[in-house]
Coordinates of N, CA and C in Angstrom, one line a residue:
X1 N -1.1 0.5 -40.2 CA -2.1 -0.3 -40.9 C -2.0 -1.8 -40.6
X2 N -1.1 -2.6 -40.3 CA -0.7 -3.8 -40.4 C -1.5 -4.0 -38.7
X3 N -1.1 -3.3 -37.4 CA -1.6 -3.5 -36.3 C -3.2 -3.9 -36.8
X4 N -3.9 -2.9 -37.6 CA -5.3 -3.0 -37.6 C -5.9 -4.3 -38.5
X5 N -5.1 -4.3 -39.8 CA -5.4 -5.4 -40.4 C -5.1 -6.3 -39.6
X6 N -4.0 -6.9 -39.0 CA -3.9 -8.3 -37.9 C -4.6 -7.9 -36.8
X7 N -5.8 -6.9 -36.4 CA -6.8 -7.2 -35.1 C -5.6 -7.7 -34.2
X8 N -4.7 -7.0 -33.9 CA -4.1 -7.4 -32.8 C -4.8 -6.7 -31.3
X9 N -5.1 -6.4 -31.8 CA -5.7 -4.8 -30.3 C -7.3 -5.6 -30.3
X10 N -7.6 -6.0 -29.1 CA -8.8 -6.8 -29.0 C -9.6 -5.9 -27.6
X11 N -11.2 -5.5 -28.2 CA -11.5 -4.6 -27.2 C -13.0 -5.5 -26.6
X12 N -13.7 -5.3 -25.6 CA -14.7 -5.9 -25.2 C -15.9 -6.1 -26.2
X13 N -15.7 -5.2 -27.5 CA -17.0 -5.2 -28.7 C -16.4 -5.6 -29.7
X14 N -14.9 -5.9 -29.7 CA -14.4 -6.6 -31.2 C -13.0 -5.9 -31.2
X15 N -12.1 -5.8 -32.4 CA -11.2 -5.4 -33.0 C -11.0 -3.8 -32.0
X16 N -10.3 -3.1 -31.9 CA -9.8 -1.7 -31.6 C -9.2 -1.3 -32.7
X17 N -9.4 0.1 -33.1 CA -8.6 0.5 -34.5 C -7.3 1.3 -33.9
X18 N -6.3 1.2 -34.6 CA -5.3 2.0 -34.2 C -4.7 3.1 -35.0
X19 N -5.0 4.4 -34.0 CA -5.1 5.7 -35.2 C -3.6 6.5 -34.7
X20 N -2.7 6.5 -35.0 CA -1.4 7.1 -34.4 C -1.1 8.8 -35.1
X21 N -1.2 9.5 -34.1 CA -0.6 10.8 -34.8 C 0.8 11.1 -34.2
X22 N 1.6 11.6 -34.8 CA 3.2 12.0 -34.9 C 3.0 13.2 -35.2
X23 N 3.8 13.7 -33.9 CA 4.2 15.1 -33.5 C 5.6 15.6 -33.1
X24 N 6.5 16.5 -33.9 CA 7.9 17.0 -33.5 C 7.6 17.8 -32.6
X25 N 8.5 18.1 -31.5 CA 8.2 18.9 -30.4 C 9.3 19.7 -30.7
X26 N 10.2 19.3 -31.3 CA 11.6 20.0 -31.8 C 12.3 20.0 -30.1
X27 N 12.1 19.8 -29.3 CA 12.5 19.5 -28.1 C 12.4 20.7 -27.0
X28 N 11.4 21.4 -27.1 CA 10.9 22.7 -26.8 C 9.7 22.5 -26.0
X29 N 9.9 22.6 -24.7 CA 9.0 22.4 -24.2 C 7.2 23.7 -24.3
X30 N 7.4 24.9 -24.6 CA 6.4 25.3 -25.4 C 5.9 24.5 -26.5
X31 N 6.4 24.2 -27.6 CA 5.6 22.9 -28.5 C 5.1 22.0 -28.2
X32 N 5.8 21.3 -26.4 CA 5.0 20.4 -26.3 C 3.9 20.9 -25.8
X33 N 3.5 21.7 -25.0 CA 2.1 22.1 -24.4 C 1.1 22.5 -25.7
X34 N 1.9 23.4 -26.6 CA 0.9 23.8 -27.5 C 0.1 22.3 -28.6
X35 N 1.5 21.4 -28.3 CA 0.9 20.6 -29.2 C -0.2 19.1 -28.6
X36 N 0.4 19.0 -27.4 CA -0.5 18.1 -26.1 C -1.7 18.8 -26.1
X37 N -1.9 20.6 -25.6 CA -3.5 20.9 -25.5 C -4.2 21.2 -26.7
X38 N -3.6 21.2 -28.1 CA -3.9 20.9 -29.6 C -5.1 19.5 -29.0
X39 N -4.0 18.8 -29.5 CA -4.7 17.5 -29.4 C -5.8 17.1 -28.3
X40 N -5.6 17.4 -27.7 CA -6.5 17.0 -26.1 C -7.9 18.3 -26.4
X41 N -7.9 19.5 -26.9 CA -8.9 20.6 -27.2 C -10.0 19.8 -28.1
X42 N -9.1 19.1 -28.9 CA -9.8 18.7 -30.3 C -10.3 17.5 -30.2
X43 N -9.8 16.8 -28.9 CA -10.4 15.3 -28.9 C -9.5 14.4 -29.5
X44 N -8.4 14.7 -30.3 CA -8.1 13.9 -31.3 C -7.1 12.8 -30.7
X45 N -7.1 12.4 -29.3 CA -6.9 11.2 -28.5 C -6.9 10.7 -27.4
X46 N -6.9 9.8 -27.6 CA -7.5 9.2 -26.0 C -6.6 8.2 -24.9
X47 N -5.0 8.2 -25.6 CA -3.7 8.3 -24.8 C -2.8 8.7 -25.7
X48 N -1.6 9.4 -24.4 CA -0.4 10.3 -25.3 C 0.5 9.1 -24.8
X49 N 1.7 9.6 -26.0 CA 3.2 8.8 -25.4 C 3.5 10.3 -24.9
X50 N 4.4 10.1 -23.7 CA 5.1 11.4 -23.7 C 6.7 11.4 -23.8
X51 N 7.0 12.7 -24.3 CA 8.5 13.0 -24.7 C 9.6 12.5 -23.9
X52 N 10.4 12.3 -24.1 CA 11.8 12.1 -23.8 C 12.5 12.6 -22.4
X53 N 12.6 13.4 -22.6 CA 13.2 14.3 -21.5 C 12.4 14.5 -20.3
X54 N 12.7 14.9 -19.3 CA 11.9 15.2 -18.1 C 11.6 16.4 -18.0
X55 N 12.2 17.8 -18.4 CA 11.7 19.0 -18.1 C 10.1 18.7 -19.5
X56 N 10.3 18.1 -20.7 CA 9.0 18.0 -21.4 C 8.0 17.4 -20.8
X57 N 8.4 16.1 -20.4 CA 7.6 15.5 -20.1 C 6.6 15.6 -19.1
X58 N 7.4 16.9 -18.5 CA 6.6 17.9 -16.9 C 5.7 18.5 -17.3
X59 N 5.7 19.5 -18.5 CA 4.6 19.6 -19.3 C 3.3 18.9 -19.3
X60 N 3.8 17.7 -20.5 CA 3.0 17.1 -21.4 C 2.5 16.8 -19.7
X61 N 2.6 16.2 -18.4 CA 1.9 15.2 -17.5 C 1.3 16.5 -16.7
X62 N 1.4 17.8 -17.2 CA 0.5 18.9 -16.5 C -0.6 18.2 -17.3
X63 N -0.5 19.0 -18.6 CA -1.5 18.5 -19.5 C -2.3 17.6 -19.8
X64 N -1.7 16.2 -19.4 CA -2.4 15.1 -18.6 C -2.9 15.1 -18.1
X65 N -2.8 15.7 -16.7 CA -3.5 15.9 -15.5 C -4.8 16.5 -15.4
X66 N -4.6 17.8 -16.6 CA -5.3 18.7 -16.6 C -7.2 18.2 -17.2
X67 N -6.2 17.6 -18.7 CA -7.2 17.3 -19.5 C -7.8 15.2 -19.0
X68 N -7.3 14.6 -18.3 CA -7.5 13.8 -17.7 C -7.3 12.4 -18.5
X69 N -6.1 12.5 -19.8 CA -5.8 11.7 -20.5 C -4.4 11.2 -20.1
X70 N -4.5 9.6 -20.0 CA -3.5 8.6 -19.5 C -2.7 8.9 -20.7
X71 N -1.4 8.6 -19.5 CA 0.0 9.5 -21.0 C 1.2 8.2 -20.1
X72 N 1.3 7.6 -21.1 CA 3.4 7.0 -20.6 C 4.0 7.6 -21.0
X73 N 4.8 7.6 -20.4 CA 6.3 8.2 -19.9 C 7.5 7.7 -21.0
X74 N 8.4 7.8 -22.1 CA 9.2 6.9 -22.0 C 10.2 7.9 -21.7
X75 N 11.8 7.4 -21.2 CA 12.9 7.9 -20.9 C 12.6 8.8 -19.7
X76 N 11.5 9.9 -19.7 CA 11.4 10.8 -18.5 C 11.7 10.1 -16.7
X77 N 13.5 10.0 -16.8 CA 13.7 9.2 -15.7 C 14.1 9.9 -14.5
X78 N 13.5 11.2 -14.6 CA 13.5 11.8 -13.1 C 12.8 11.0 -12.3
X79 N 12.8 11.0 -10.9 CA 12.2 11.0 -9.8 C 10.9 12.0 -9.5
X80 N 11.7 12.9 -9.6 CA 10.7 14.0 -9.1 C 9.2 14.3 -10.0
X81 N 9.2 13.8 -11.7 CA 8.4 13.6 -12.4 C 6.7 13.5 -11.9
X82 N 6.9 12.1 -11.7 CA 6.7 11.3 -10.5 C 6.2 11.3 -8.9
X83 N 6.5 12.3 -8.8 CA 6.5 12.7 -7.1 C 5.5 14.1 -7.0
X84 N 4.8 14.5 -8.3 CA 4.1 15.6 -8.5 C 2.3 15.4 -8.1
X85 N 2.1 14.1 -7.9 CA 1.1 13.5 -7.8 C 0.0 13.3 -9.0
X86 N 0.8 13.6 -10.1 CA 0.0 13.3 -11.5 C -0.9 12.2 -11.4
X87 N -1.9 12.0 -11.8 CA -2.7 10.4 -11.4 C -3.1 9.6 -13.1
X88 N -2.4 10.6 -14.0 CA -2.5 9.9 -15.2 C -1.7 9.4 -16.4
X89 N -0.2 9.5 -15.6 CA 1.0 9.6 -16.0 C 1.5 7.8 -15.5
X90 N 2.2 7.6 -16.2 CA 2.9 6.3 -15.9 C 4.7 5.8 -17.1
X91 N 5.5 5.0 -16.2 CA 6.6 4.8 -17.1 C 6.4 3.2 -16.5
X92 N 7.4 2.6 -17.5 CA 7.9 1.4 -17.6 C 9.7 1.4 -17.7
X93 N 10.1 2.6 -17.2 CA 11.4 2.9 -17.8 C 11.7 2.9 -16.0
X94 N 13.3 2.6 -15.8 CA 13.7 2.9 -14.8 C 14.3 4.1 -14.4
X95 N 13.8 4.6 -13.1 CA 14.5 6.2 -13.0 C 15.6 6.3 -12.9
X96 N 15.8 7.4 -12.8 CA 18.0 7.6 -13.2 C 18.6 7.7 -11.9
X97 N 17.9 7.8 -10.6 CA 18.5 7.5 -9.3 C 18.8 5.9 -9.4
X98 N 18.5 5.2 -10.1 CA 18.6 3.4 -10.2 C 19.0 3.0 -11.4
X99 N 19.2 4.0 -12.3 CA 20.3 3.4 -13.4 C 21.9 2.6 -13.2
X100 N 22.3 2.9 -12.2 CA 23.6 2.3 -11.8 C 23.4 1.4 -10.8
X101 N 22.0 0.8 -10.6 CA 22.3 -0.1 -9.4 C 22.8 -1.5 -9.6
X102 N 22.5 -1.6 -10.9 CA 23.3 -3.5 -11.5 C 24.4 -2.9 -11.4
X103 N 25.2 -2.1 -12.4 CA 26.6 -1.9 -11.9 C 27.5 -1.3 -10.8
X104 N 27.1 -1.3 -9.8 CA 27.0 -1.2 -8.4 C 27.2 -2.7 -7.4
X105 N 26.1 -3.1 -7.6 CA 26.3 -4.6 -7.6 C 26.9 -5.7 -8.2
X106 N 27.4 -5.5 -9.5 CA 28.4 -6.2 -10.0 C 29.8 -5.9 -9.9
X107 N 30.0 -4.4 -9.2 CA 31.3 -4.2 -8.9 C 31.5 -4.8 -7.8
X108 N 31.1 -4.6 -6.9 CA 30.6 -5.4 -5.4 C 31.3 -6.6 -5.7
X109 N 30.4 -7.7 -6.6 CA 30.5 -9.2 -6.7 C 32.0 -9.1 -7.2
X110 N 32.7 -8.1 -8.1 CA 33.8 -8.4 -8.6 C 35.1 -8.4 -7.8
X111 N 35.0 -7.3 -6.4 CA 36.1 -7.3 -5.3 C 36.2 -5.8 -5.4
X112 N 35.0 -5.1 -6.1 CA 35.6 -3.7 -5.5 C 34.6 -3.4 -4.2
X113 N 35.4 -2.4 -3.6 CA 35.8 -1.4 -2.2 C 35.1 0.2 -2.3
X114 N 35.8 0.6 -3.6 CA 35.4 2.2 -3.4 C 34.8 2.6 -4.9
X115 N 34.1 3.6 -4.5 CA 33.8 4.2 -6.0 C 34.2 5.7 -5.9
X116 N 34.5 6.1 -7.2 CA 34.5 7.7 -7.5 C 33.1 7.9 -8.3
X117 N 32.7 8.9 -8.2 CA 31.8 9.7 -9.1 C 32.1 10.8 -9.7
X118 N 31.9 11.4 -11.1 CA 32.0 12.7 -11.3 C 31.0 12.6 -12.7
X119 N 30.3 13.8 -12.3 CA 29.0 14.4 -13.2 C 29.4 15.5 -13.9
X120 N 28.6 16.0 -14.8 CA 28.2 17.2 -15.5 C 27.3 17.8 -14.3
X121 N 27.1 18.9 -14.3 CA 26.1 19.7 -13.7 C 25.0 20.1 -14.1
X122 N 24.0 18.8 -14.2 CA 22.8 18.8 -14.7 C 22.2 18.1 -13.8
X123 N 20.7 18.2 -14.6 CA 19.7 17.4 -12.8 C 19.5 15.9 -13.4
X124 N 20.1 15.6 -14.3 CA 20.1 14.2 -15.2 C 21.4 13.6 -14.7
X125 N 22.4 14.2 -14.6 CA 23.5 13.3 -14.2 C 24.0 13.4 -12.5
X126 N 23.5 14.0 -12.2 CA 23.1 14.5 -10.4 C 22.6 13.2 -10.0
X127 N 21.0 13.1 -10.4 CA 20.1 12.0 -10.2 C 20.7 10.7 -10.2
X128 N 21.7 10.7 -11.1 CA 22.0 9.3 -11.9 C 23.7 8.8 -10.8
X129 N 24.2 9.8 -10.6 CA 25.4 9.6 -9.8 C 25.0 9.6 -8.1
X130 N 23.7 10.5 -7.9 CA 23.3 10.4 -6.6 C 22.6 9.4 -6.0
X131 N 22.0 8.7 -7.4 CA 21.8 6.8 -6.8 C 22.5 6.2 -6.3
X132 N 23.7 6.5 -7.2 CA 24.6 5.5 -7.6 C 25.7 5.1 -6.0
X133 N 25.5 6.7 -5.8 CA 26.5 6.4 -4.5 C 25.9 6.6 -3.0
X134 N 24.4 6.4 -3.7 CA 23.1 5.9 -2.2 C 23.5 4.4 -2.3
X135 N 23.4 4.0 -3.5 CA 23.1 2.6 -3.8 C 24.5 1.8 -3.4
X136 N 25.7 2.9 -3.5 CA 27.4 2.1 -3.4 C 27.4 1.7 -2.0
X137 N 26.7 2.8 -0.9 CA 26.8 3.2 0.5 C 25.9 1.6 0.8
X138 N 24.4 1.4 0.8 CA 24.2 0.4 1.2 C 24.5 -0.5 1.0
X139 N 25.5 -1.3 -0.5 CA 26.2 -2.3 -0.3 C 27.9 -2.1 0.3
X140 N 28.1 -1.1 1.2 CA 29.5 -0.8 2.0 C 30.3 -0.4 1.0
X141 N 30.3 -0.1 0.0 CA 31.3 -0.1 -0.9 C 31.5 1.7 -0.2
X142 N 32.7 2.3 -0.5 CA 33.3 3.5 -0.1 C 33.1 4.4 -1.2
X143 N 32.6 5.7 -1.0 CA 32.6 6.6 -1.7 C 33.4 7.4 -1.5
X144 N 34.5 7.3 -2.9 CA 35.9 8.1 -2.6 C 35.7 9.7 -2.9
X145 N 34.7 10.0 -4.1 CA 34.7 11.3 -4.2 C 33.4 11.6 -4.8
X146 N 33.1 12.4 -4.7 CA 31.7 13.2 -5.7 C 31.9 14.6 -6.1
X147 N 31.7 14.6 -7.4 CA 32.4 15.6 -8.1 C 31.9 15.8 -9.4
X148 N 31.8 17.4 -9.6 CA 30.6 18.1 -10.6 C 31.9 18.1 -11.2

């Protein structure tokens, strides 16, 4: 209410109202489809935020695609997300192949040589450690090990 009362949202014919619906997905990606083509069947808007994770967020940016409603992204920091040719999907978040590239580079500046890596065996910490020691190799730094 306060967005609307302060007319912060300014559209080419005046004021924009801002109407927010809140949805649990309980983190299931079935709820998110049923609850994305809910909303999108009914009309009931005309941009999504989408969920968290990247296997939902694959969903919800089907659904996007489908129904032809602009959806951001937040956290969904796969790569591959991204690389599906969605044309209505967008983040402002950085992907998790580039999560480690400042601390990469500030090990660099500090006098280190080598890095170790070790992951869980997921496609979230894969991504995030397989930057990390793309990113260690182009500044010469040595990759001593990689390890699930």
């Amino acid at each position: 209410e306060f967005v609307n009362r302060t007319s912060v949202f300014k559209g080419p014919v005046g004021s924009l109202k801002l109407h927010l619906l809140i949805e649990d997905d309980r983190g299931d990606s079935l709820q998110v489809g049923e609850i994305y083509a809910e909303l999108a069947a009914r009309r009931l808007v005309d941009f999504f935020f989408g969920p968290y994770l990247s296997p939902l967020a694959m969903v919800a940016a089907h659904i996007s695609n489908v129904t032809n409603i602009l959806t951001m992204m937040f956290g969904a920091a796969s790569p591959s997300l991204f690389q599906q040719g969605y044309r209505r999907i967008f983040t402002t978040d950085v992907f998790a192949t580039d999560y480690m590239t400042n601390a990469m580079e500030v090990s660099q500046m500090m006098g280190a040589r080598t890095v170790a890596l070790v992951w869980e065996s997921n496609n979230f910490d894969m991504a995030v450690c397989g930057g990390a020691a793309a990113h260690a190799r182009r500044l010469n730094l040595t990759v001593l090990v990689q390890q699930q």
